[in-house]
Coordinates of C-alpha atoms and ligand atoms in Angstrom, one line a residue:
M1 CA 92.0 95.2 127.8
V2 CA 93.8 98.3 126.3
S3 CA 94.9 97.6 122.8
R4 CA 98.4 98.6 122.0
D5 CA 99.9 99.8 118.8
P6 CA 101.4 97.1 116.6
S7 CA 105.2 96.7 116.8
P8 CA 107.1 97.6 113.6
G9 CA 107.5 93.9 113.0
E10 CA 103.8 93.2 113.4
R11 CA 102.9 96.1 111.1
A12 CA 105.4 94.8 108.5
V13 CA 103.9 91.3 108.6
A14 CA 100.3 92.7 108.4
R15 CA 101.3 94.7 105.3
C16 CA 102.9 91.7 103.6
N17 CA 99.7 89.8 104.3
Q18 CA 97.6 92.6 102.9
L19 CA 99.7 92.6 99.7
G20 CA 98.9 88.9 99.3
V21 CA 95.3 89.2 98.4
P22 CA 93.4 90.8 95.5
P23 CA 93.8 93.4 93.9
F24 CA 97.5 92.7 94.7
S25 CA 97.3 89.2 93.4
D26 CA 95.8 88.1 90.1
E27 CA 92.1 87.9 89.4
T28 CA 91.8 84.4 90.8
G29 CA 93.2 85.5 94.1
L30 CA 96.3 83.5 93.5
L31 CA 99.4 85.4 94.7
Y32 CA 101.1 86.1 91.3
R33 CA 102.5 89.6 90.9
P34 CA 104.4 89.5 87.7
W35 CA 106.2 92.6 86.6
L36 CA 104.0 95.2 84.9
G37 CA 100.9 93.1 85.6
P38 CA 97.8 94.4 87.3
G39 CA 98.7 93.0 90.7
F40 CA 102.2 94.5 90.5
V41 CA 100.8 98.0 89.6
A42 CA 98.4 97.9 92.6
T43 CA 101.3 96.8 94.9
V44 CA 103.5 99.6 93.8
E45 CA 100.8 102.1 94.7
A46 CA 100.3 100.6 98.1
V47 CA 104.0 100.4 99.0
A48 CA 104.6 104.0 97.6
Q49 CA 102.0 105.3 100.1
W50 CA 103.8 103.5 103.0
M51 CA 107.1 105.1 101.9
R52 CA 105.6 108.5 101.9
E53 CA 104.2 108.0 105.4
A54 CA 107.7 107.1 106.4
G55 CA 109.0 110.5 105.3
M56 CA 110.3 109.4 101.9
S57 CA 110.0 111.0 98.5
V58 CA 108.9 108.4 96.0
R59 CA 109.4 107.9 92.3
E60 CA 109.3 105.1 89.7
D61 CA 112.3 104.6 87.5
A62 CA 112.3 103.8 83.7
A63 CA 112.1 100.1 84.5
A64 CA 109.0 100.5 86.7
N65 CA 111.0 99.9 89.9
L66 CA 109.7 101.8 92.9
I67 CA 112.2 104.0 94.7
G68 CA 111.8 105.8 98.0
R69 CA 114.4 108.3 99.3
Y70 CA 115.0 109.6 102.8
E71 CA 117.3 112.6 102.6
G72 CA 120.5 112.9 104.5
T73 CA 121.9 115.9 106.4
T74 CA 123.0 117.4 103.0
P75 CA 120.9 117.5 99.9
D76 CA 121.8 115.2 96.9
A77 CA 124.0 113.1 99.2
P78 CA 125.0 109.6 97.9
A79 CA 122.6 106.9 99.2
L80 CA 122.8 103.7 101.2
L81 CA 120.4 101.5 99.3
F82 CA 118.0 99.0 100.8
G83 CA 116.0 96.8 98.5
S84 CA 114.4 93.6 97.4
H85 CA 111.6 92.6 94.9
L86 CA 107.9 93.4 94.7
D87 CA 107.2 90.7 92.2
S88 CA 106.4 87.1 93.2
V89 CA 106.4 83.6 91.7
R90 CA 103.1 82.1 90.7
D91 CA 101.2 80.8 93.8
G92 CA 104.1 82.0 95.9
G93 CA 104.5 83.2 99.5
R94 CA 103.8 86.7 100.9
Y95 CA 107.2 87.4 102.3
D96 CA 109.7 86.4 99.5
G97 CA 111.1 89.8 98.4
M98 CA 108.3 91.9 99.8
L99 CA 109.4 91.6 103.4
G100 CA 112.8 93.1 102.6
V101 CA 111.1 96.2 101.2
I102 CA 108.5 96.6 103.9
A103 CA 110.9 96.0 106.8
A104 CA 113.3 98.7 105.3
I105 CA 110.3 101.1 105.3
E106 CA 109.9 100.5 109.0
V107 CA 113.6 101.3 109.6
V108 CA 113.2 104.6 107.8
A109 CA 109.9 105.3 109.6
G110 CA 111.8 104.9 112.9
F111 CA 114.5 107.4 111.9
H112 CA 111.8 109.8 110.5
A113 CA 109.8 109.7 113.7
H114 CA 112.9 110.9 115.7
G115 CA 114.2 113.2 113.0
E116 CA 117.4 111.2 112.9
R117 CA 119.4 111.9 109.7
F118 CA 122.8 110.7 108.4
P119 CA 125.5 112.1 106.2
F120 CA 124.0 110.0 103.4
A121 CA 120.5 109.5 102.1
I122 CA 118.7 106.2 102.5
E123 CA 116.9 104.8 99.5
I124 CA 114.7 101.7 99.3
I125 CA 114.2 100.0 95.9
G126 CA 111.3 97.7 95.2
F127 CA 112.5 95.8 92.2
G128 CA 109.9 94.8 89.6
D129 CA 111.3 91.6 88.1
E130 CA 113.5 89.6 90.3
E131 CA 111.8 86.2 89.8
G132 CA 111.6 86.2 86.1
S133 CA 108.2 84.5 86.5
R134 CA 106.5 86.3 83.6
F135 CA 109.3 86.5 81.0
P136 CA 112.0 83.8 80.4
V137 CA 114.8 85.9 81.9
T138 CA 115.2 87.2 85.4
M139 CA 116.3 90.4 87.2
L140 CA 115.8 92.6 84.1
T141 CA 114.9 95.6 86.3
T142 CA 117.8 95.0 88.7
R143 CA 120.1 94.9 85.7
A144 CA 118.6 98.2 84.5
V145 CA 119.5 99.8 87.9
A146 CA 123.0 98.2 88.0
G147 CA 123.7 99.4 84.4
V148 CA 124.2 95.9 83.0
L149 CA 121.0 95.5 81.0
E150 CA 123.0 95.3 77.8
E151 CA 123.6 91.6 78.6
H152 CA 120.1 91.0 77.3
D153 CA 120.4 93.5 74.4
P154 CA 117.0 95.0 75.1
N155 CA 116.4 96.3 71.7
A156 CA 116.7 92.9 70.1
A157 CA 115.9 90.4 72.8
F158 CA 112.8 92.2 74.2
A159 CA 110.8 91.4 71.1
E160 CA 111.7 87.7 71.4
L161 CA 111.1 87.4 75.2
C162 CA 107.4 86.6 75.5
D163 CA 105.1 85.6 78.4
A164 CA 102.7 82.7 78.4
N165 CA 100.1 84.9 76.5
G166 CA 102.6 85.8 73.8
I167 CA 103.1 89.4 75.0
N168 CA 106.7 90.4 74.7
V169 CA 108.7 92.7 77.0
Q170 CA 108.5 95.5 74.5
Q171 CA 104.7 95.4 74.5
A172 CA 104.4 95.0 78.2
L173 CA 106.6 98.1 78.7
A174 CA 104.6 100.0 76.1
G175 CA 101.5 99.3 78.2
M176 CA 103.2 101.4 80.9
G177 CA 104.5 104.1 78.6
L178 CA 108.0 102.6 78.9
T179 CA 110.5 101.4 76.2
P180 CA 113.5 99.0 76.2
R181 CA 115.9 101.8 75.4
G182 CA 114.3 103.9 78.1
M183 CA 114.9 101.2 80.6
M184 CA 118.6 101.8 80.2
T185 CA 118.2 105.2 81.8
A186 CA 117.2 103.6 85.1
R187 CA 121.0 102.9 85.7
R188 CA 122.4 104.5 88.8
R189 CA 125.8 106.3 88.8
R190 CA 128.4 104.4 91.0
E191 CA 129.2 107.6 92.9
D192 CA 125.5 108.0 94.0
V193 CA 125.4 104.6 95.7
L194 CA 127.4 103.8 98.8
A195 CA 126.2 100.2 99.4
Y196 CA 123.3 97.9 98.9
V197 CA 121.6 96.0 101.7
E198 CA 119.0 93.3 101.2
A199 CA 117.0 91.7 104.0
H200 CA 115.2 88.5 102.8
I201 CA 113.6 85.4 104.3
E202 CA 116.2 82.6 104.4
Q203 CA 114.0 80.3 102.2
G204 CA 115.8 77.4 103.9
P205 CA 115.8 75.4 107.2
V206 CA 119.1 76.4 108.8
L207 CA 118.1 79.4 111.1
E208 CA 115.0 77.6 112.4
A209 CA 117.0 74.4 113.0
E210 CA 119.5 76.4 115.1
G211 CA 116.9 78.4 116.9
R212 CA 118.1 81.7 115.4
A213 CA 116.0 84.6 114.2
L214 CA 118.6 86.1 111.9
G215 CA 121.6 85.1 109.8
V216 CA 124.2 87.1 107.8
V217 CA 124.8 86.0 104.2
S218 CA 128.4 85.4 103.1
G219 CA 127.6 84.8 99.4
I220 CA 125.0 83.7 96.9
A221 CA 125.2 80.4 94.9
A222 CA 126.0 80.3 91.2
Q223 CA 123.0 79.8 88.9
R224 CA 122.3 79.0 85.3
R225 CA 118.9 78.7 83.6
F226 CA 117.9 77.2 80.2
E227 CA 114.8 76.8 78.1
I228 CA 114.8 73.4 76.3
R229 CA 112.6 72.9 73.2
L230 CA 112.1 69.4 71.9
H231 CA 110.6 68.7 68.5
G232 CA 109.3 65.2 67.5
Q233 CA 106.2 64.3 65.5
A234 CA 102.6 64.9 66.5
G235 CA 100.2 62.1 65.7
H236 CA 96.9 60.4 66.3
A237 CA 96.9 58.7 69.7
G238 CA 94.7 55.9 68.2
T239 CA 96.6 55.1 65.1
M240 CA 100.2 55.9 65.5
A241 CA 102.1 52.7 66.3
M242 CA 104.4 52.9 69.3
S243 CA 107.4 51.7 67.2
L244 CA 106.8 54.7 64.8
R245 CA 106.4 57.4 67.4
R246 CA 108.7 60.4 68.0
D247 CA 106.9 61.4 71.1
A248 CA 108.5 64.6 72.5
L249 CA 106.9 64.2 76.0
T250 CA 108.3 60.7 76.6
A251 CA 111.7 62.0 75.6
A252 CA 111.2 65.0 77.9
S253 CA 110.2 62.7 80.7
E254 CA 113.4 60.7 80.4
M255 CA 115.4 64.0 80.4
V256 CA 113.7 65.2 83.6
L257 CA 114.7 62.0 85.4
A258 CA 118.3 62.5 84.0
V259 CA 118.4 65.9 85.6
D260 CA 117.3 64.5 88.9
R261 CA 119.9 61.6 88.7
V262 CA 122.9 63.9 87.8
A263 CA 122.1 66.4 90.6
S264 CA 121.4 63.7 93.2
E265 CA 124.4 61.5 92.4
A266 CA 127.1 64.2 92.0
Q267 CA 129.9 63.7 94.4
G268 CA 131.2 66.6 96.6
A269 CA 129.3 69.4 95.0
E270 CA 127.9 71.1 98.0
G271 CA 124.6 72.9 97.4
L272 CA 124.2 71.4 93.8
V273 CA 120.6 71.5 92.9
A274 CA 118.9 71.1 89.5
T275 CA 115.2 71.7 88.8
V276 CA 112.8 71.3 85.9
G277 CA 110.1 73.7 87.1
S278 CA 107.9 74.2 84.0
L279 CA 107.1 71.7 81.2
R280 CA 104.6 72.4 78.5
P281 CA 103.7 69.7 75.9
W282 CA 102.1 70.8 72.6
P283 CA 99.3 70.5 71.6
G284 CA 98.6 69.1 75.1
V285 CA 95.4 67.3 74.4
V286 CA 94.4 63.8 75.3
N287 CA 94.3 62.2 71.9
V288 CA 97.4 63.7 70.3
V289 CA 100.9 62.2 70.6
P290 CA 102.9 65.3 71.7
G291 CA 105.1 66.6 68.9
D292 CA 106.7 69.4 70.9
V293 CA 107.7 70.1 74.5
T294 CA 109.2 73.2 76.0
F295 CA 110.7 72.9 79.5
T296 CA 113.0 74.8 81.8
L297 CA 116.2 73.9 83.6
D298 CA 117.6 75.6 86.7
V299 CA 121.0 74.5 88.0
R300 CA 122.8 75.9 91.0
A301 CA 125.9 75.2 93.1
G302 CA 128.4 76.8 95.4
T303 CA 130.9 77.4 92.6
E304 CA 130.7 77.9 88.8
R305 CA 132.9 74.8 88.3
Q306 CA 130.5 72.5 90.2
R307 CA 127.5 74.1 88.5
D308 CA 129.0 73.9 85.0
D309 CA 130.1 70.2 85.5
A310 CA 126.5 69.4 86.3
V311 CA 125.2 71.4 83.4
E312 CA 127.6 69.5 81.0
A313 CA 126.6 66.1 82.3
I314 CA 122.9 67.0 82.0
I315 CA 123.3 68.3 78.4
T316 CA 125.2 65.1 77.4
A317 CA 122.4 63.0 78.9
M318 CA 119.8 65.0 77.1
G319 CA 121.6 64.7 73.8
D320 CA 121.9 60.9 74.1
I321 CA 118.1 60.6 74.8
A322 CA 117.2 62.9 71.9
A323 CA 119.4 60.9 69.5
R324 CA 118.0 57.6 70.6
R325 CA 114.4 58.8 70.2
S326 CA 115.1 60.8 67.0
I327 CA 114.0 64.1 68.7
E328 CA 115.3 67.5 67.8
L329 CA 116.7 69.3 70.8
D330 CA 117.2 73.1 71.1
L331 CA 118.9 74.5 74.2
I332 CA 118.4 78.2 74.8
P333 CA 120.5 79.8 77.7
R334 CA 118.4 82.1 79.7
E335 CA 120.5 83.0 82.8
N336 CA 124.1 82.7 83.9
L337 CA 124.9 84.2 87.3
A338 CA 128.3 83.7 89.0
A339 CA 128.6 82.9 92.7
T340 CA 128.5 86.3 94.4
P341 CA 130.3 87.0 97.6
C342 CA 129.1 89.7 100.0
D343 CA 131.4 92.6 100.8
S344 CA 133.5 91.7 103.8
R345 CA 133.4 95.2 105.5
L346 CA 129.6 95.3 105.3
L347 CA 129.5 91.7 106.4
G348 CA 131.4 92.6 109.5
L349 CA 129.1 95.6 110.2
M350 CA 126.0 93.4 109.8
E351 CA 127.4 90.7 112.1
R352 CA 128.0 93.4 114.7
A353 CA 124.4 94.7 114.2
V354 CA 122.9 91.2 114.6
A355 CA 125.0 90.5 117.7
Q356 CA 123.8 93.8 119.2
V357 CA 120.2 92.9 118.7
T358 CA 120.2 89.1 119.4
G359 CA 123.0 89.0 122.0
Q360 CA 124.4 86.0 120.0
S361 CA 127.3 86.0 117.5
A362 CA 125.7 86.0 114.1
R363 CA 125.2 82.8 112.1
V364 CA 126.9 83.3 108.7
L365 CA 125.5 81.2 105.8
V366 CA 125.4 80.9 102.0
S367 CA 122.3 81.6 100.0
G368 CA 121.1 78.9 97.6
A369 CA 118.4 81.2 96.4
G370 CA 119.1 84.0 94.0
H371 CA 118.5 87.6 94.9
D372 CA 118.6 91.1 93.4
A373 CA 121.8 91.5 95.5
M374 CA 123.7 89.3 93.0
I375 CA 123.2 92.0 90.3
M376 CA 123.5 95.0 92.6
A377 CA 126.9 93.7 93.7
R378 CA 128.0 94.8 90.1
L379 CA 127.2 98.4 91.1
A380 CA 128.2 98.7 94.7
P381 CA 129.4 96.7 97.8
M382 CA 126.5 94.5 99.0
V383 CA 125.4 92.5 102.0
M384 CA 122.3 90.4 102.9
L385 CA 120.5 89.7 106.1
F386 CA 118.4 86.5 106.4
I387 CA 115.2 86.1 108.4
R388 CA 114.1 82.8 109.8
C389 CA 111.1 81.4 108.0
E390 CA 108.9 78.5 109.1
K391 CA 110.2 75.1 108.1
G392 CA 112.3 76.9 105.5
I393 CA 109.3 76.8 103.2
S394 CA 109.2 79.4 100.3
H395 CA 107.8 79.8 96.8
N396 CA 104.7 78.3 98.5
P397 CA 101.6 80.0 100.0
A398 CA 102.6 78.3 103.3
E399 CA 105.6 80.7 103.6
A400 CA 105.5 82.2 107.2
V401 CA 107.6 84.4 109.5
L402 CA 107.4 85.4 113.2
P403 CA 106.6 89.1 113.8
A404 CA 109.2 89.0 116.6
D405 CA 111.8 88.0 114.1
V406 CA 110.8 90.9 111.9
D407 CA 111.2 93.2 114.9
D408 CA 114.7 91.9 115.3
T409 CA 115.3 92.4 111.5
I410 CA 114.2 96.1 111.8
A411 CA 116.3 96.6 114.9
A412 CA 119.4 95.0 113.2
L413 CA 119.0 97.1 110.0
T414 CA 118.6 100.2 112.2
A415 CA 121.8 99.2 114.1
F416 CA 123.5 98.6 110.8
V417 CA 122.8 102.1 109.5
R418 CA 124.2 103.6 112.6
L419 CA 127.3 101.5 112.5
F420 CA 127.7 102.2 108.7
A421 CA 127.4 106.0 109.6
G422 CA 130.1 105.6 112.2
N423 CA 132.5 103.8 110.0
Ligands
HGY1 O1 115.1 81.7 92.0 C1 115.5 82.3 93.0 O2 116.4 81.9 93.6 C2 114.8 83.6 93.4 O3 113.6 83.3 94.1 N1 114.5 84.3 92.2
MN2 MN1 111.8 84.0 95.0
MN3 MN1 113.3 86.5 96.6
MN4 MN1 115.7 89.1 95.9

């Protein structure tokens, strides 16, 4: 049996799988590539090599993002940007973010193999910190590129933003020879960027349920994140009477159920979801009544109004529980992202590209998941392409895609570039 070369889609899937194991994941083999961590650094080196093989020049910007550039027919031409993120959530899947970068490399490799060039450059950005899985905020490096990092006032906030080991952003950057102020120089000039395109797994069940490989994104849901700190009174589990307790964990437990109730019972708020993803009691040992709890809140909806109504109801419920249980409640806002529409002209081009490849009119859908594209839309017109993923599972090692769908993705992005050049 003569073995054949892998298709671009098969190669892309194999590369995502390769990037899912040590040294690209953490020392336990768990896929967890936090920005500036060892797994992230190894990943950047591997992806940079694949960019070079695809005929791109490669650099890392002052926010440790990886950027490959495929020149156009004239030097220093403005660029059509492709991108997604190289980081992952803890114990995540192998395709979230990464597939968008690796598939774009296959698109450029195809142009390079045939010497095809355009009146613009093509760049691919592998963002370092989309998930916000290491530090309490998200998309720091995307904000640096889009020129909106000031929102987090890097010189002040970066000392306060610490990871689970107490390392703050400033220290993590210093470990790479970078600085908060230096990060600001990663910003791109508006005139150098023509548009931003992000291919990403759907992370939902729609495309699979409708038997479609690809979908075009019309917009991305509004999102807010908070850190909630509760302070009660630690005590001896054996001697502190129940009637005297100010147990921060029982208060937090009531609050978590209130979050679930508000989001589940809200009427007419399509796409409203609310999640407590992380909860840490202190001191977290068997024979101490927890005096402190820190937990996170993530609320999303199709519109800011629906999102904010739910946030208000949740905060009111939390305040009532804290008062009844004599617990101090501290609410720290960590993220506030408006619902972000995709650019209608680019949407039309992407729909045509998908129709060319699949022979079907494109399925248009909203993204409940957040993406770098939300921030990049502040710099340039953006559009997203969704790829079917098995059972819609994501942020889970069971995340899976079909190589044939990735071939369609690469073909659709290739068609998009040609349509973009012609328009
Ligand atoms: O949270 C999100 O939606 C994305 O995975 N960062
Ligand atoms: Mn994700
Ligand atoms: Mn993602
Ligand atoms: Mn993303």
